[in-house]
Amino acid sequence: MDAMKLVIVGAAGRMGRTLVRVVAETPGVRVSAAVERTGSIALGSDCGELAGAGHAGITITEDLDAALAGADGVIDFTAPAFSVALAALAARRGLVHVIGTTGLGPANEAAIGEAARGGARVVKSGNMSLGVNLLAVLVEQAARALGPDLFDIEILEMHHRHKVDAPSGTALLLGEAAATGRGVDLSEASVRVRDGHTGAREAGTIGFATLRGGSVIGEHSVVLAGEGERIELVHRAEDRAIFARGAVRAALWANAQAPGLYSMRDVLGLAR
Ligand code: NAD
């Protein structure tokens, strides 16, 4: 069978370069085009050379339409506005669209849902790693078992100094898992910021704390704090390749699915 032809958008980014490397070493997939934004200094470079994967013979282009023509799917770790626009294009062409971009607002999420109903096979997750998706299952179970009266839930994350959105998509994914376990709506239970005289902690809330600095790829702790005891569930990402490998696995999986919006839990068989 022919290898699945994948377009890497944001090909010069931290994740884009990692994806070019991982696709090159994964059987069953190949990079068919690499795209960057207008004005990027990477335009015209060979995507493999830029990624440190050797010459690929594929020049990074800004011509998205030409890149998508003839492709089977697109892997997208870029920026919210671009991911939304790309979802509509992917739907029109019936492509697989793997979205790792984080910081999507409710209107972005709605537009991506619309694109999935319009014919794209979308896999979207704030974290594409096996470890974090398994952690989310454990958090959901712990939150369900321990209940809001005896245990408080706090989610702490740290990322490199270049990250532009907070809390991280992974922290929100873990918060959603905790909220699901408790049977509450995260948007009503979450406390994103604390500053000054806040008063005592409100029972049942799910708190977030964000650290930024250096080159940290991603660390997340979910703390369940009770009277006299504390449980900490922790994930430490040591290599961006874990997200890229998850994204490629998602693309191959989605290639055999009907149009729709899927999560990494569906891909990994961890769905409820
Ligand atoms: P980055 O800034 O290094 O790379 C983003 C790239 O996208 C840049 O090269 C930029 O030029 C490109 N881009 C932006 N707009 C574009 C457009 N209109 N057309 C083409 N290219 C465009 O960032 P990064 O660290 O690679 O992260 C990218 C995104 O992926 C962020 O939202 C980050 O939070 C997310 N992320 C998700 C996961 C996951 O597992 N879901 C893991 C890591 C990072």
mmCIF file of N, CA and C in Angstrom, residues 83 87 91 95-101 104 106 108-126 128 250 253-254 257-267 271:
data_model
loop_
_atom_site.group_PDB
_atom_site.id
_atom_site.type_symbol
_atom_site.label_atom_id
_atom_site.label_comp_id
_atom_site.label_asym_id
_atom_site.label_seq_id
_atom_site.Cartn_x
_atom_site.Cartn_y
_atom_site.Cartn_z
ATOM 1 N N SER A 83 -5.239 27.241 12.371
ATOM 2 C CA SER A 83 -5.826 25.896 12.478
ATOM 3 C C SER A 83 -7.306 25.921 12.100
ATOM 4 N N ALA A 87 -8.903 23.939 8.952
ATOM 5 C CA ALA A 87 -9.955 22.925 9.161
ATOM 6 C C ALA A 87 -11.002 23.015 8.050
ATOM 7 N N ALA A 91 -11.790 20.081 5.354
ATOM 8 C CA ALA A 91 -13.146 19.539 5.209
ATOM 9 C C ALA A 91 -13.541 19.499 3.736
ATOM 10 N N LEU A 95 -9.905 15.670 3.931
ATOM 11 C CA LEU A 95 -8.592 15.218 4.425
ATOM 12 C C LEU A 95 -8.629 14.851 5.904
ATOM 13 N N VAL A 96 -7.631 14.104 6.315
ATOM 14 C CA VAL A 96 -7.343 13.930 7.738
ATOM 15 C C VAL A 96 -6.660 15.211 8.223
ATOM 16 N N HIS A 97 -7.135 15.746 9.347
ATOM 17 C CA HIS A 97 -6.529 16.958 9.909
ATOM 18 C C HIS A 97 -6.220 16.689 11.386
ATOM 19 N N VAL A 98 -4.946 16.549 11.697
ATOM 20 C CA VAL A 98 -4.528 16.321 13.081
ATOM 21 C C VAL A 98 -4.142 17.675 13.670
ATOM 22 N N ILE A 99 -4.853 18.082 14.710
ATOM 23 C CA ILE A 99 -4.642 19.420 15.288
ATOM 24 C C ILE A 99 -4.025 19.302 16.681
ATOM 25 N N GLY A 100 -2.776 19.772 16.791
ATOM 26 C CA GLY A 100 -2.123 19.821 18.105
ATOM 27 C C GLY A 100 -2.091 21.225 18.669
ATOM 28 N N THR A 101 -2.468 22.201 17.858
ATOM 29 C CA THR A 101 -2.449 23.606 18.288
ATOM 30 C C THR A 101 -3.257 23.782 19.570
ATOM 31 N N LEU A 104 -6.978 27.327 21.750
ATOM 32 C CA LEU A 104 -8.199 27.523 20.964
ATOM 33 C C LEU A 104 -9.322 27.999 21.883
ATOM 34 N N PRO A 106 -13.547 29.110 22.582
ATOM 35 C CA PRO A 106 -14.807 28.421 22.262
ATOM 36 C C PRO A 106 -15.246 28.621 20.810
ATOM 37 N N ASN A 108 -13.290 29.084 18.208
ATOM 38 C CA ASN A 108 -12.392 28.250 17.395
ATOM 39 C C ASN A 108 -12.849 26.794 17.446
ATOM 40 N N GLU A 109 -13.172 26.336 18.665
ATOM 41 C CA GLU A 109 -13.602 24.931 18.840
ATOM 42 C C GLU A 109 -14.869 24.672 18.030
ATOM 43 N N ALA A 110 -15.798 25.650 18.059
ATOM 44 C CA ALA A 110 -17.063 25.480 17.326
ATOM 45 C C ALA A 110 -16.784 25.399 15.827
ATOM 46 N N ALA A 111 -15.877 26.241 15.328
ATOM 47 C CA ALA A 111 -15.576 26.245 13.888
ATOM 48 C C ALA A 111 -14.929 24.923 13.472
ATOM 49 N N ILE A 112 -14.096 24.370 14.337
ATOM 50 C CA ILE A 112 -13.441 23.085 14.015
ATOM 51 C C ILE A 112 -14.478 21.952 14.036
ATOM 52 N N GLY A 113 -15.407 22.015 14.979
ATOM 53 C CA GLY A 113 -16.501 21.030 15.030
ATOM 54 C C GLY A 113 -17.320 21.082 13.748
ATOM 55 N N GLU A 114 -17.560 22.295 13.271
ATOM 56 C CA GLU A 114 -18.319 22.501 12.032
ATOM 57 C C GLU A 114 -17.577 21.854 10.855
ATOM 58 N N ALA A 115 -16.253 22.046 10.800
ATOM 59 C CA ALA A 115 -15.441 21.484 9.714
ATOM 60 C C ALA A 115 -15.501 19.955 9.757
ATOM 61 N N ALA A 116 -15.481 19.381 10.972
ATOM 62 C CA ALA A 116 -15.534 17.923 11.098
ATOM 63 C C ALA A 116 -16.871 17.401 10.574
ATOM 64 N N ARG A 117 -17.942 18.167 10.838
ATOM 65 C CA ARG A 117 -19.254 17.752 10.309
ATOM 66 C C ARG A 117 -19.296 17.925 8.789
ATOM 67 N N GLY A 118 -18.430 18.808 8.290
ATOM 68 C CA GLY A 118 -18.416 19.104 6.846
ATOM 69 C C GLY A 118 -17.530 18.177 6.039
ATOM 70 N N GLY A 119 -16.944 17.145 6.656
ATOM 71 C CA GLY A 119 -16.236 16.156 5.831
ATOM 72 C C GLY A 119 -14.799 15.864 6.224
ATOM 73 N N ALA A 120 -14.216 16.638 7.156
ATOM 74 C CA ALA A 120 -12.830 16.340 7.555
ATOM 75 C C ALA A 120 -12.825 15.233 8.608
ATOM 76 N N ARG A 121 -11.709 14.507 8.648
ATOM 77 C CA ARG A 121 -11.507 13.561 9.750
ATOM 78 C C ARG A 121 -10.504 14.221 10.674
ATOM 79 N N VAL A 122 -11.025 14.832 11.754
ATOM 80 C CA VAL A 122 -10.191 15.662 12.624
ATOM 81 C C VAL A 122 -9.852 14.903 13.898
ATOM 82 N N VAL A 123 -8.564 14.865 14.234
ATOM 83 C CA VAL A 123 -8.171 14.407 15.569
ATOM 84 C C VAL A 123 -7.557 15.619 16.249
ATOM 85 N N LYS A 124 -8.141 16.027 17.374
ATOM 86 C CA LYS A 124 -7.666 17.225 18.066
ATOM 87 C C LYS A 124 -7.397 16.871 19.527
ATOM 88 N N SER A 125 -6.219 17.267 19.998
ATOM 89 C CA SER A 125 -5.917 17.034 21.412
ATOM 90 C C SER A 125 -4.884 18.037 21.884
ATOM 91 N N GLY A 126 -5.061 18.528 23.084
ATOM 92 C CA GLY A 126 -4.085 19.431 23.696
ATOM 93 C C GLY A 126 -2.793 18.704 24.032
ATOM 94 N N MET A 128 -0.752 15.031 22.569
ATOM 95 C CA MET A 128 -0.831 13.837 21.713
ATOM 96 C C MET A 128 -0.045 12.660 22.288
ATOM 97 N N ALA A 250 -2.120 9.217 15.118
ATOM 98 C CA ALA A 250 -3.483 9.737 14.951
ATOM 99 C C ALA A 250 -3.823 9.863 13.466
ATOM 100 N N TRP A 253 -4.465 6.425 12.017
ATOM 101 C CA TRP A 253 -5.732 5.901 12.548
ATOM 102 C C TRP A 253 -6.917 6.579 11.862
ATOM 103 N N ALA A 254 -6.854 7.918 11.750
ATOM 104 C CA ALA A 254 -7.981 8.695 11.204
ATOM 105 C C ALA A 254 -8.193 8.394 9.723
ATOM 106 N N GLN A 257 -11.023 6.165 9.297
ATOM 107 C CA GLN A 257 -12.281 6.480 9.988
ATOM 108 C C GLN A 257 -13.227 7.292 9.089
ATOM 109 N N ALA A 258 -14.488 7.343 9.496
ATOM 110 C CA ALA A 258 -15.460 8.208 8.829
ATOM 111 C C ALA A 258 -15.192 9.661 9.249
ATOM 112 N N PRO A 259 -15.664 10.648 8.469
ATOM 113 C CA PRO A 259 -15.495 12.043 8.886
ATOM 114 C C PRO A 259 -16.058 12.266 10.290
ATOM 115 N N GLY A 260 -15.418 13.156 11.053
ATOM 116 C CA GLY A 260 -15.876 13.428 12.409
ATOM 117 C C GLY A 260 -14.762 14.042 13.225
ATOM 118 N N LEU A 261 -15.085 14.351 14.480
ATOM 119 C CA LEU A 261 -14.110 14.958 15.391
ATOM 120 C C LEU A 261 -13.726 13.918 16.440
ATOM 121 N N TYR A 262 -12.449 13.598 16.500
ATOM 122 C CA TYR A 262 -11.970 12.554 17.401
ATOM 123 C C TYR A 262 -10.916 13.115 18.349
ATOM 124 N N SER A 263 -10.679 12.379 19.455
ATOM 125 C CA SER A 263 -9.644 12.786 20.406
ATOM 126 C C SER A 263 -8.547 11.719 20.428
ATOM 127 N N MET A 264 -7.452 12.023 21.128
ATOM 128 C CA MET A 264 -6.392 11.015 21.255
ATOM 129 C C MET A 264 -6.872 9.812 22.060
ATOM 130 N N ARG A 265 -7.850 10.036 22.922
ATOM 131 C CA ARG A 265 -8.386 8.887 23.664
ATOM 132 C C ARG A 265 -9.025 7.894 22.709
ATOM 133 N N ASP A 266 -9.688 8.415 21.651
ATOM 134 C CA ASP A 266 -10.263 7.507 20.637
ATOM 135 C C ASP A 266 -9.139 6.756 19.927
ATOM 136 N N VAL A 267 -8.093 7.494 19.548
ATOM 137 C CA VAL A 267 -6.981 6.894 18.798
ATOM 138 C C VAL A 267 -6.323 5.782 19.619
ATOM 139 N N ALA A 271 -10.954 5.638 25.204
ATOM 140 C CA ALA A 271 -12.210 6.397 25.327
ATOM 141 C C ALA A 271 -13.094 5.753 26.379
#
